[in-house]
GROMACS .gro file of N, CA and C in nm:
model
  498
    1UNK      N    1  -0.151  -3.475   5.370
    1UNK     CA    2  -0.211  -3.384   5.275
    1UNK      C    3  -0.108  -3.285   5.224
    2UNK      N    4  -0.028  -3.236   5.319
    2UNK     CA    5   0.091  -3.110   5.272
    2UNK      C    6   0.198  -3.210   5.161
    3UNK      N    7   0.200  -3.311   5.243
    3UNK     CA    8   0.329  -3.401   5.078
    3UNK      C    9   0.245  -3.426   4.988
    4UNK      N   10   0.148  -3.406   4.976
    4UNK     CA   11   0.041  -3.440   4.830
    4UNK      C   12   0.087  -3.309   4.757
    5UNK      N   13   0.013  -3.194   4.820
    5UNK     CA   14   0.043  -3.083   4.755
    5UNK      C   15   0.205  -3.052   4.709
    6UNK      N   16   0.305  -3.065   4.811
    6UNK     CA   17   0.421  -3.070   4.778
    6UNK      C   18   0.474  -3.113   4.674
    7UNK      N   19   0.408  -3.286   4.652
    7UNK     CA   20   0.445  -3.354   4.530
    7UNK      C   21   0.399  -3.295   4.399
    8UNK      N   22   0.291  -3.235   4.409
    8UNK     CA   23   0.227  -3.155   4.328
    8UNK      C   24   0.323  -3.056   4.227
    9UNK      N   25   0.335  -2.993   4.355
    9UNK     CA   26   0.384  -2.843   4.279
    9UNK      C   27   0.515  -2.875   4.224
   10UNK      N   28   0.596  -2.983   4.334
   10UNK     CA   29   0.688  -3.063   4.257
   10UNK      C   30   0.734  -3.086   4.112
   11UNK      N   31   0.604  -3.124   4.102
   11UNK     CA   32   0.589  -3.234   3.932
   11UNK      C   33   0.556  -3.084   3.848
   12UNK      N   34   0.456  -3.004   3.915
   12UNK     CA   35   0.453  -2.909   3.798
   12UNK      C   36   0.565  -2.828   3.813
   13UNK      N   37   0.672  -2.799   3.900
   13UNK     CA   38   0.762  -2.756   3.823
   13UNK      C   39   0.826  -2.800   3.715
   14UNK      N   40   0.846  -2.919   3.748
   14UNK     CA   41   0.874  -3.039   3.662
   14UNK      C   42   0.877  -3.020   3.528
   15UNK      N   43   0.790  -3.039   3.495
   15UNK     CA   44   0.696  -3.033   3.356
   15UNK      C   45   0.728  -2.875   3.341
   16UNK      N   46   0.686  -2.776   3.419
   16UNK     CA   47   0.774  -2.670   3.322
   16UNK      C   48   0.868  -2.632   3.286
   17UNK      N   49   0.984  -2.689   3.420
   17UNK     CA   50   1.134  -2.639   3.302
   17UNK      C   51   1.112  -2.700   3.204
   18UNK      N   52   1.085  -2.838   3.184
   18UNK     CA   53   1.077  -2.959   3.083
   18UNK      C   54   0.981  -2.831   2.921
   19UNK      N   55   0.865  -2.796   2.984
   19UNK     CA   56   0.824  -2.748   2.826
   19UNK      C   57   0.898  -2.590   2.790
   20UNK      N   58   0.946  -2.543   2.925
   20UNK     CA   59   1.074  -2.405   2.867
   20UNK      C   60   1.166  -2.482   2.799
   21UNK      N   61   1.222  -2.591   2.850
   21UNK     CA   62   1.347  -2.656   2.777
   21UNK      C   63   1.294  -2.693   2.628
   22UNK      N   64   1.209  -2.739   2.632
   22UNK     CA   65   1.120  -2.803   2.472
   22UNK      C   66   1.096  -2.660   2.354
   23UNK      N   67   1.050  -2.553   2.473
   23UNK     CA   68   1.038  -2.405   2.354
   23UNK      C   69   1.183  -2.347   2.328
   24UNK      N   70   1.273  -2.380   2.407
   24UNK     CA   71   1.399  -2.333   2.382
   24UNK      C   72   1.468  -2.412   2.240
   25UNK      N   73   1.454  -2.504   2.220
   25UNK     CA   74   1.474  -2.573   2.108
   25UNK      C   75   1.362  -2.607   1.972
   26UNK      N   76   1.254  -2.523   2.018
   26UNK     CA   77   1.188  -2.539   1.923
   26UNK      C   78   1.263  -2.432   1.787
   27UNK      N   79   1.222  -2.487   1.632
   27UNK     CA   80   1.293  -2.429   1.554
   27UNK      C   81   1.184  -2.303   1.481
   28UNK      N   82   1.229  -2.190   1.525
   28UNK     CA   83   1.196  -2.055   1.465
   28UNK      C   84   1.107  -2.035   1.295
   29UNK      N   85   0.995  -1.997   1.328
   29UNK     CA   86   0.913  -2.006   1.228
   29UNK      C   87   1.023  -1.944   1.094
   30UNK      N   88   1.035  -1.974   0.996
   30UNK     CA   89   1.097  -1.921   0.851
   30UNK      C   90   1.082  -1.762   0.877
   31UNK      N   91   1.180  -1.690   0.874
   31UNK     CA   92   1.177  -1.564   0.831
   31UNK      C   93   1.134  -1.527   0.633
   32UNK      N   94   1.026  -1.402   0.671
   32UNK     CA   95   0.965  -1.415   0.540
   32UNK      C   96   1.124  -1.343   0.450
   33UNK      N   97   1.110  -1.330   0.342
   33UNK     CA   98   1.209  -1.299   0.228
   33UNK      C   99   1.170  -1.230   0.127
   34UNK      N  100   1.038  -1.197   0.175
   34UNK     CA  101   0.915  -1.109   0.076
   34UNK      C  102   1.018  -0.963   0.073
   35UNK      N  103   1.061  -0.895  -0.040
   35UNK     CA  104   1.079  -0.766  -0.006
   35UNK      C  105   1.002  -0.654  -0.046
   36UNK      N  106   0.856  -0.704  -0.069
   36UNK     CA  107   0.742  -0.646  -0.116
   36UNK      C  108   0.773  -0.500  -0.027
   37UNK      N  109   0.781  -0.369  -0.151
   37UNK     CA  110   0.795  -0.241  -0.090
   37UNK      C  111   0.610  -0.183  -0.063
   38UNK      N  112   0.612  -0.135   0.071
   38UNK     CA  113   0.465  -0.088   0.083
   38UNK      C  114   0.462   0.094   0.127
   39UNK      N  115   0.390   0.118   0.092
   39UNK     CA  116   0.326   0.244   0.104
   39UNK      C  117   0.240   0.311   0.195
   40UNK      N  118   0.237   0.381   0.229
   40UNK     CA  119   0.101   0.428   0.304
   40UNK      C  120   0.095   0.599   0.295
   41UNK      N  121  -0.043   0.593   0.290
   41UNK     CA  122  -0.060   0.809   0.375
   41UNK      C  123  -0.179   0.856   0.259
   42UNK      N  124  -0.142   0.974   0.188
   42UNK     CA  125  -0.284   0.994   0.161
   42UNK      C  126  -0.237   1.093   0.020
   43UNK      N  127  -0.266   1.066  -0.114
   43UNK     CA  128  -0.349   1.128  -0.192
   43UNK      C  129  -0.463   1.214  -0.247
   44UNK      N  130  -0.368   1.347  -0.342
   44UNK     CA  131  -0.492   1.405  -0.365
   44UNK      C  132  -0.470   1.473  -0.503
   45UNK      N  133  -0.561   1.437  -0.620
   45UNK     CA  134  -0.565   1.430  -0.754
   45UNK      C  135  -0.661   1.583  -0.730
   46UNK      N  136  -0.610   1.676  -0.834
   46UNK     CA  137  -0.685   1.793  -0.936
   46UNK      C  138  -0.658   1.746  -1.030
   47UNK      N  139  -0.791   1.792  -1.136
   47UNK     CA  140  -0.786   1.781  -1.299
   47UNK      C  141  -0.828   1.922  -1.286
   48UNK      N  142  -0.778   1.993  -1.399
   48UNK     CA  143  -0.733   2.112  -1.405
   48UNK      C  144  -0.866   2.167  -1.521
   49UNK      N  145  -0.962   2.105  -1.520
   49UNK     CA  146  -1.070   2.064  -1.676
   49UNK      C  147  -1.225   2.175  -1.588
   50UNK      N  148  -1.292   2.181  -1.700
   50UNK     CA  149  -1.379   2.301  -1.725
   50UNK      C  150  -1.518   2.214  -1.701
   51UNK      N  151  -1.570   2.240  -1.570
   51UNK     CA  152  -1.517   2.250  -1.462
   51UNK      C  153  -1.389   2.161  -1.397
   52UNK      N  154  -1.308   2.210  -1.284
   52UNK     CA  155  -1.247   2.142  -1.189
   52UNK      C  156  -1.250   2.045  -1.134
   53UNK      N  157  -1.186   1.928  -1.137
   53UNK     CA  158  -1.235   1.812  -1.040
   53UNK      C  159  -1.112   1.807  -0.945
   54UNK      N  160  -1.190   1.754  -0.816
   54UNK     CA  161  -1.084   1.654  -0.751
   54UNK      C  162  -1.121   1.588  -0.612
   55UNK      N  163  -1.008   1.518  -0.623
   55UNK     CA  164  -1.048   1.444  -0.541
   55UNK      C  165  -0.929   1.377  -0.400
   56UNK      N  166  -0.971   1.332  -0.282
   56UNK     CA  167  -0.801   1.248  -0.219
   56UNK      C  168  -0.887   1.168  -0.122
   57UNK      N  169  -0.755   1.096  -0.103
   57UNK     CA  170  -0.848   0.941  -0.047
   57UNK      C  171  -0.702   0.935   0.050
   58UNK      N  172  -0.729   0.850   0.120
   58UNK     CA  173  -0.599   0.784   0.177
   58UNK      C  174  -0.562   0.656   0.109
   59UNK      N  175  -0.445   0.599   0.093
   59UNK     CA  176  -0.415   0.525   0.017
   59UNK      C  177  -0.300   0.435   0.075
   60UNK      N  178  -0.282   0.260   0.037
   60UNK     CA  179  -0.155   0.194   0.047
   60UNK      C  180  -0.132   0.151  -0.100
   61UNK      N  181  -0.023   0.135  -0.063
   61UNK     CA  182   0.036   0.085  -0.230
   61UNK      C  183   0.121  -0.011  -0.209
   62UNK      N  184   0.151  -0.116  -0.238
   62UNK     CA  185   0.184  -0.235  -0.222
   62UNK      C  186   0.233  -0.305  -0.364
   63UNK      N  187   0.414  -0.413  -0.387
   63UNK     CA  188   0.446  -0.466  -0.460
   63UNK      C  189   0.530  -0.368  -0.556
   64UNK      N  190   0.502  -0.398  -0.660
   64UNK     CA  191   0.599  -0.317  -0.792
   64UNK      C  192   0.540  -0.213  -0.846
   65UNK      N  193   0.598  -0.220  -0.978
   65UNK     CA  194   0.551  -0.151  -1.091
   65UNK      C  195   0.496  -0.286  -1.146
   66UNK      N  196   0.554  -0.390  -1.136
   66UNK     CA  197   0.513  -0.503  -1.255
   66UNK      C  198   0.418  -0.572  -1.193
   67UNK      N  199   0.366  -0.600  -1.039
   67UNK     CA  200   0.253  -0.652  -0.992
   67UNK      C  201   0.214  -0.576  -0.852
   68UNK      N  202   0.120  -0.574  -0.861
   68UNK     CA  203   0.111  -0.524  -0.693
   68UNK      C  204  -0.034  -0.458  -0.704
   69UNK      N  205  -0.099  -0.407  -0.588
   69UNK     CA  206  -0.197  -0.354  -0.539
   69UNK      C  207  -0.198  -0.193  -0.498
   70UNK      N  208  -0.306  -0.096  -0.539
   70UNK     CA  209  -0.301  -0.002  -0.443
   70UNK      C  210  -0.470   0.041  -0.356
   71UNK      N  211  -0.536   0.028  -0.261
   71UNK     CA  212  -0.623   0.033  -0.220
   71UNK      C  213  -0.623   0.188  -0.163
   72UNK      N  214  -0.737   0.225  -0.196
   72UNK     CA  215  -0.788   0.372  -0.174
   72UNK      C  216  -0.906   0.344  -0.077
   73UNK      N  217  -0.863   0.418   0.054
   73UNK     CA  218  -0.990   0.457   0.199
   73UNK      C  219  -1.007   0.550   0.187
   74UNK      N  220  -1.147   0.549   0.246
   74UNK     CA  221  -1.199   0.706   0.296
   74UNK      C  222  -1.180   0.718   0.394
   75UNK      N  223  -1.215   0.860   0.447
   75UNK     CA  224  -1.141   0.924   0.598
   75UNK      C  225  -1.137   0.789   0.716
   76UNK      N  226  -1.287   0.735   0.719
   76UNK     CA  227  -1.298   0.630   0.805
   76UNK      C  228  -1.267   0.471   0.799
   77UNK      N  229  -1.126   0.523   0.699
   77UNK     CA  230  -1.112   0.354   0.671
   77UNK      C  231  -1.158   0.230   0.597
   78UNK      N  232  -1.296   0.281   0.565
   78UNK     CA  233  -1.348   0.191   0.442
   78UNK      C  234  -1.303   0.190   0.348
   79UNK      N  235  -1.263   0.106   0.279
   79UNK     CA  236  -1.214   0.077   0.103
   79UNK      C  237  -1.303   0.157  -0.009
   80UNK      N  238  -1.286   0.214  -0.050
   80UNK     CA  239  -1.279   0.279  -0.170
   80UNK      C  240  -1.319   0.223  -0.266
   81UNK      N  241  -1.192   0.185  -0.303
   81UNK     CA  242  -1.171   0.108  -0.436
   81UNK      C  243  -1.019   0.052  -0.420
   82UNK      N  244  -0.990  -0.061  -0.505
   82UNK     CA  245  -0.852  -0.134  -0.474
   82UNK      C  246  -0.826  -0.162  -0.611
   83UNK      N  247  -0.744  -0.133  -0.695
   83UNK     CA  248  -0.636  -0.142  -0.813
   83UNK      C  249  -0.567  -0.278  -0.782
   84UNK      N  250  -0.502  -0.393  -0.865
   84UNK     CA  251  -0.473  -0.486  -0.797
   84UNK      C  252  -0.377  -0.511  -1.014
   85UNK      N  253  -0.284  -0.549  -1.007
   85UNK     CA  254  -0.211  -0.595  -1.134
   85UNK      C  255  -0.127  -0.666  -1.107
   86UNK      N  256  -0.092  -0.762  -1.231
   86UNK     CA  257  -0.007  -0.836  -1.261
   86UNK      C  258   0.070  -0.797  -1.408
   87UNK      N  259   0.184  -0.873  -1.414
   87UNK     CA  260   0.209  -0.820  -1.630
   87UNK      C  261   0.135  -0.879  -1.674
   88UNK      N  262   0.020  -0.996  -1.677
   88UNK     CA  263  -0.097  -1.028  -1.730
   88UNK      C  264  -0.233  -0.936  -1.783
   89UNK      N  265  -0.252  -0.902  -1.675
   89UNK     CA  266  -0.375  -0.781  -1.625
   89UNK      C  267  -0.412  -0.717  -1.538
   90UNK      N  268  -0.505  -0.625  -1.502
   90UNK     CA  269  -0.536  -0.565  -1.388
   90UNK      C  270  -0.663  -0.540  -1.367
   91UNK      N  271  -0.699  -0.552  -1.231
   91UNK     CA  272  -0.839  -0.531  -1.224
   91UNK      C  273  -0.884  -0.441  -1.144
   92UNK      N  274  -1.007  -0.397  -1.136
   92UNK     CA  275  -1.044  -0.289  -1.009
   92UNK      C  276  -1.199  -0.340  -0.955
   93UNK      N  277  -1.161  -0.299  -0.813
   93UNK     CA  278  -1.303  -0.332  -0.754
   93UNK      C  279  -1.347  -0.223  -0.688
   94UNK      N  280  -1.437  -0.156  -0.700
   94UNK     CA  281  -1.506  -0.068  -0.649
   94UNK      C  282  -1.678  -0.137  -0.597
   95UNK      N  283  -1.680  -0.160  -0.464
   95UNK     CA  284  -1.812  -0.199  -0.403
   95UNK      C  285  -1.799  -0.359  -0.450
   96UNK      N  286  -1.933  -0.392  -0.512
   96UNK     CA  287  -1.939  -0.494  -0.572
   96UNK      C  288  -1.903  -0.513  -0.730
   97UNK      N  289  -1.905  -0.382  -0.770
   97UNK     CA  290  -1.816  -0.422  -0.938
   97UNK      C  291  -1.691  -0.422  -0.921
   98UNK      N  292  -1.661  -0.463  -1.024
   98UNK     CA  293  -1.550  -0.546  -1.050
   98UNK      C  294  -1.472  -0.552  -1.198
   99UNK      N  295  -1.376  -0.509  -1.237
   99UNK     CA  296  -1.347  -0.475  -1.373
   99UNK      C  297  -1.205  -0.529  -1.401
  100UNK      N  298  -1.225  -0.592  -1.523
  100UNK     CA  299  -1.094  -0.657  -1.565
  100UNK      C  300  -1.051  -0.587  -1.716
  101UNK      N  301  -0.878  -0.565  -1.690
  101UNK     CA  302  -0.841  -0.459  -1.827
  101UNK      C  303  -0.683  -0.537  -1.860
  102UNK      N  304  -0.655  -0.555  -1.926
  102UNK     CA  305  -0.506  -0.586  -1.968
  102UNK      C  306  -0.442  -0.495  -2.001
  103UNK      N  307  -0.438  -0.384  -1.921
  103UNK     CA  308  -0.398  -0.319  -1.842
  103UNK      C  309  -0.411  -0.190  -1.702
  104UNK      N  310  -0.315  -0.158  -1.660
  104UNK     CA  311  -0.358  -0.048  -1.537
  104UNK      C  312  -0.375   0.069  -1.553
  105UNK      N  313  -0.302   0.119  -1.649
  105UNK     CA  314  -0.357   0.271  -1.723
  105UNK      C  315  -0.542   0.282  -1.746
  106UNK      N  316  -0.529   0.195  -1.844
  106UNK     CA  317  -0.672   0.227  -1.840
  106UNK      C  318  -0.823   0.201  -1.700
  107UNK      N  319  -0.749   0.105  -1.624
  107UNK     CA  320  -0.840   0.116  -1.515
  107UNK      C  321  -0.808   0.246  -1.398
  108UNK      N  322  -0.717   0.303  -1.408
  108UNK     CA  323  -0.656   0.448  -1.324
  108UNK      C  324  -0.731   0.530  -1.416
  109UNK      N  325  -0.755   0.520  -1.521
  109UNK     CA  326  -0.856   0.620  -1.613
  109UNK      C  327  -0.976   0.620  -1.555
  110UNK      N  328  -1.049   0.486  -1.543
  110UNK     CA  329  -1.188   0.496  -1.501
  110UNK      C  330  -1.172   0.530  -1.363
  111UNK      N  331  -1.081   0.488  -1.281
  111UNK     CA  332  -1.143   0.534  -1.161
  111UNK      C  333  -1.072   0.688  -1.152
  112UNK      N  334  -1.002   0.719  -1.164
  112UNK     CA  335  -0.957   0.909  -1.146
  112UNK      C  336  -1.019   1.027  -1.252
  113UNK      N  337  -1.062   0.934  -1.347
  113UNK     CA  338  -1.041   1.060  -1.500
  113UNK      C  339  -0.961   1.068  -1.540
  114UNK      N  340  -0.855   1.023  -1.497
  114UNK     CA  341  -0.721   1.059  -1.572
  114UNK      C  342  -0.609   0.930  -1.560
  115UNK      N  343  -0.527   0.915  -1.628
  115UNK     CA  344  -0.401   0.870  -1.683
  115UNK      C  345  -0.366   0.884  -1.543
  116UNK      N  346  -0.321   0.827  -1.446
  116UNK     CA  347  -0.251   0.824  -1.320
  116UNK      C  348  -0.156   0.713  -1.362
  117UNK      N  349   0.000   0.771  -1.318
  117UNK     CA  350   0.141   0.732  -1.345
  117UNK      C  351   0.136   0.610  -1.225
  118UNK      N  352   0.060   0.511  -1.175
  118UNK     CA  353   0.121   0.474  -1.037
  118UNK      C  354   0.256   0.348  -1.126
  119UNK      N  355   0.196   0.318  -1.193
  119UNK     CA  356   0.370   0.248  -1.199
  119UNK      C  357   0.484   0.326  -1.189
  120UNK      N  358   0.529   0.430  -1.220
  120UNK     CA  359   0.620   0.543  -1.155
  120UNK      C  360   0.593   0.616  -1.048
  121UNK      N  361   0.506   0.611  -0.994
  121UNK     CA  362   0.451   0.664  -0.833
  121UNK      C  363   0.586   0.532  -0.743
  122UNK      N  364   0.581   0.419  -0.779
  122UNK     CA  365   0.705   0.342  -0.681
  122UNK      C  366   0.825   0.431  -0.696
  123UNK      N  367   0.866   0.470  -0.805
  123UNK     CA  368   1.017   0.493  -0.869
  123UNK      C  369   1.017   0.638  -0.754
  124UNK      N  370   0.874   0.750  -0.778
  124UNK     CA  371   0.875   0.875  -0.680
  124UNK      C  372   0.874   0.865  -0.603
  125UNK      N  373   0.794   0.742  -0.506
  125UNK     CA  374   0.826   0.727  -0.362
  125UNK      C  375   0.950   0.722  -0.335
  126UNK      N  376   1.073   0.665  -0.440
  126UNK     CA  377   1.197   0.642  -0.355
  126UNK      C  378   1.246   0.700  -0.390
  127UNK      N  379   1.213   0.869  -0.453
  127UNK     CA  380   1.339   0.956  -0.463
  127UNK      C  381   1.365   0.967  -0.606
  128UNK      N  382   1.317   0.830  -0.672
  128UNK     CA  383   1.384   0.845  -0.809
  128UNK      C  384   1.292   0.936  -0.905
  129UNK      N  385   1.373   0.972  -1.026
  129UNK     CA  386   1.274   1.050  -1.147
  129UNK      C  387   1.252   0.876  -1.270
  130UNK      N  388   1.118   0.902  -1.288
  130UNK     CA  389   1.077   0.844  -1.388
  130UNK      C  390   1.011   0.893  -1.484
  131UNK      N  391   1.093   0.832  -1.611
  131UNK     CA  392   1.035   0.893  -1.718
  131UNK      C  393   0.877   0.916  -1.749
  132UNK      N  394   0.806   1.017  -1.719
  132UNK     CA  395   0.673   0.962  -1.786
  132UNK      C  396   0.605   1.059  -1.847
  133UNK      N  397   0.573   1.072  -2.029
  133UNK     CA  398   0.560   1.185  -2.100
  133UNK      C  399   0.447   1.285  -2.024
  134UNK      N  400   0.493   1.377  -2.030
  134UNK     CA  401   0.376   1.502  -1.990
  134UNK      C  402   0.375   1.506  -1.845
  135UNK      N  403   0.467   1.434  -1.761
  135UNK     CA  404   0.461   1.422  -1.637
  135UNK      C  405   0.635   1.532  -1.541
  136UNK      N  406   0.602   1.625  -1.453
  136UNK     CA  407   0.705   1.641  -1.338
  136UNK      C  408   0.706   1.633  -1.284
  137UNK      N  409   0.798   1.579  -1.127
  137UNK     CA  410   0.801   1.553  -1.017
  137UNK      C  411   0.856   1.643  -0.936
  138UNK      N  412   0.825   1.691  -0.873
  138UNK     CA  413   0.900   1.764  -0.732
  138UNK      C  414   0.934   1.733  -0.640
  139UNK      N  415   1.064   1.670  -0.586
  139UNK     CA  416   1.121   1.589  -0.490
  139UNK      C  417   1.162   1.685  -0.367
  140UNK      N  418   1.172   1.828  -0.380
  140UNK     CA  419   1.198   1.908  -0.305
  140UNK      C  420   1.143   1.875  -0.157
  141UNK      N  421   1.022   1.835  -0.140
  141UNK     CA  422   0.957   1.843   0.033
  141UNK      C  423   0.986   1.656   0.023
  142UNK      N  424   1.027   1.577  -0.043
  142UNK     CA  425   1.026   1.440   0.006
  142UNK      C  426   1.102   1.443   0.112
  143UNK      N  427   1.163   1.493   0.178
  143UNK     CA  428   1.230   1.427   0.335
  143UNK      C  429   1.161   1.490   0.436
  144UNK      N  430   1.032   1.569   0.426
  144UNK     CA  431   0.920   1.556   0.451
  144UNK      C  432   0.785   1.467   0.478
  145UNK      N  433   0.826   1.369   0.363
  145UNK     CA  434   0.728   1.281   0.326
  145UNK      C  435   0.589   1.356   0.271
  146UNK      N  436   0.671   1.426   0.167
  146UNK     CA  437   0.597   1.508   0.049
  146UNK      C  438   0.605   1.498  -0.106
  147UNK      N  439   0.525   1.502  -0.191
  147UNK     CA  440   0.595   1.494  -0.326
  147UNK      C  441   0.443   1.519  -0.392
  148UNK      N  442   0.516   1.611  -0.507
  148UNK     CA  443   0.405   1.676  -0.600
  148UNK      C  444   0.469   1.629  -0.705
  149UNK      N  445   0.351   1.624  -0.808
  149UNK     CA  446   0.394   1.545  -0.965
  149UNK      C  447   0.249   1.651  -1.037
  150UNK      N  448   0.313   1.716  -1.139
  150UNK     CA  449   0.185   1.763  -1.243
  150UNK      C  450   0.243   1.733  -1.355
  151UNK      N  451   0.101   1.686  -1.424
  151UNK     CA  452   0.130   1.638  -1.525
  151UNK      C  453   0.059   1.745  -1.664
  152UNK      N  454   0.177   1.852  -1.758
  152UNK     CA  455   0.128   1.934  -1.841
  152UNK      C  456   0.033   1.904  -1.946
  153UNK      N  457   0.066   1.816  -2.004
  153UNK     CA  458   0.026   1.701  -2.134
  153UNK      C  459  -0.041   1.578  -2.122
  154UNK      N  460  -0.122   1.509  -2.156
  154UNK     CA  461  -0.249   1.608  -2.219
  154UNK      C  462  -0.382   1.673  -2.209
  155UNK      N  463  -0.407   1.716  -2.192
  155UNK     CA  464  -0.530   1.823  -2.130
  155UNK      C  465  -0.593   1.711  -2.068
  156UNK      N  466  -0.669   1.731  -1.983
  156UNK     CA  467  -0.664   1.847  -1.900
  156UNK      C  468  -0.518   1.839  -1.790
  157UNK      N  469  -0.513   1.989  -1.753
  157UNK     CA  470  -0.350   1.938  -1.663
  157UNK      C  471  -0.420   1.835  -1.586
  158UNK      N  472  -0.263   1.814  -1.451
  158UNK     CA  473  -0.357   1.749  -1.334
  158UNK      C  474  -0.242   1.790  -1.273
  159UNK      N  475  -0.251   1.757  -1.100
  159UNK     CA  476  -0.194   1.773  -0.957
  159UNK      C  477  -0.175   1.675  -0.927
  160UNK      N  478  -0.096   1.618  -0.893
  160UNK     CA  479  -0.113   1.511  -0.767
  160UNK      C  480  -0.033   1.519  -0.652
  161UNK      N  481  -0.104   1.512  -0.524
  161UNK     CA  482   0.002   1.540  -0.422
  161UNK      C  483   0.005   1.375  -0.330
  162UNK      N  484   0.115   1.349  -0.286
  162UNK     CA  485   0.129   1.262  -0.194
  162UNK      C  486   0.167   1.303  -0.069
  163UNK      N  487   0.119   1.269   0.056
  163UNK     CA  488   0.168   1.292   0.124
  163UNK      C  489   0.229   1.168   0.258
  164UNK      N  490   0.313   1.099   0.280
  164UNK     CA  491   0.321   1.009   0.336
  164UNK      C  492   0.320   0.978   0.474
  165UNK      N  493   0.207   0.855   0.535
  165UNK     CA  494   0.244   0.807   0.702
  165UNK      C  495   0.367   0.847   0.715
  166UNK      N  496   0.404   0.881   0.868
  166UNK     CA  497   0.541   0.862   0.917
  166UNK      C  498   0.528   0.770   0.998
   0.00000   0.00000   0.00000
């Protein structure tokens, strides 16, 4: 009975150097090559209008200026609403509607009230200034993972603050 078991444990050593030796040569899943830049942390829009609005969500932002996604949560993580473009078009989903625009300006209209720059929101995340009429940036607290942008032109003002995950 003891050389049964013996032979046993034998063989299953066996068989496992044998499948360590087999994972040692197995070939390494593809490293991705995506250099999709992503975002995270939290947003918060004033309109400067009679009365006041505003509003902040937490937010990721994901891809370019020329395609990409930005999804807006509330405190507890539920989706919001999600912005989603291509240079084709862009769409927004809020709940179960669903809206298609050939372009993203105007769907950042319906959902903020306002003209929201996020195709130059990439260029501010990294420090850079982008041109965008009626728009300034304040890069001063970014090594913070801070950045304010108001935009003077055209009425009503607005605020926007970012503030980023670390």
């Amino acid at each position: 009975m003891k050389r049964n078991a013996l032979q046993r444990r034998a063989w299953l050593c066996v068989c496992g150097f044998g499948m360590l030796a087999l994972a040692g040569c197995a070939t390494p899943p593809p490293q991705a090559t995506d250099t999709t830049t992503f975002w995270s942390g939290r947003l918060a829009l004033q309109l400067l209008s009679t009365p006041p609005q505003s509003w902040s969500a937490s937010f990721e932002l994901q891809g370019s200026a020329e395609q990409g996604q930005m999804t807006l949560l509330s405190p507890i993580g539920t989706t919001l609403a999600r912005l989603s473009w291509t240079p084709q078009a862009a769409w927004l989903e809020q709940g179960q509607d669903k809206t298609e625009s050939s372009n993203l300006q105007s769907l950042s209209q319906r959902l903020t009230g306002t003209d929201l720059p996020i195709a130059a929101l990439f260029q501010w995340l990294e420090g850079k200034a982008a041109d965008v009429p009626g728009w300034q940036v304040d890069f001063s607290a970014r090594p913070e993972g801070r950045l304010t942008a108001r935009r003077s032109t055209p009425a009503p003002e607005a605020v926007l603050r970012v503030l980023l995950d670390r």
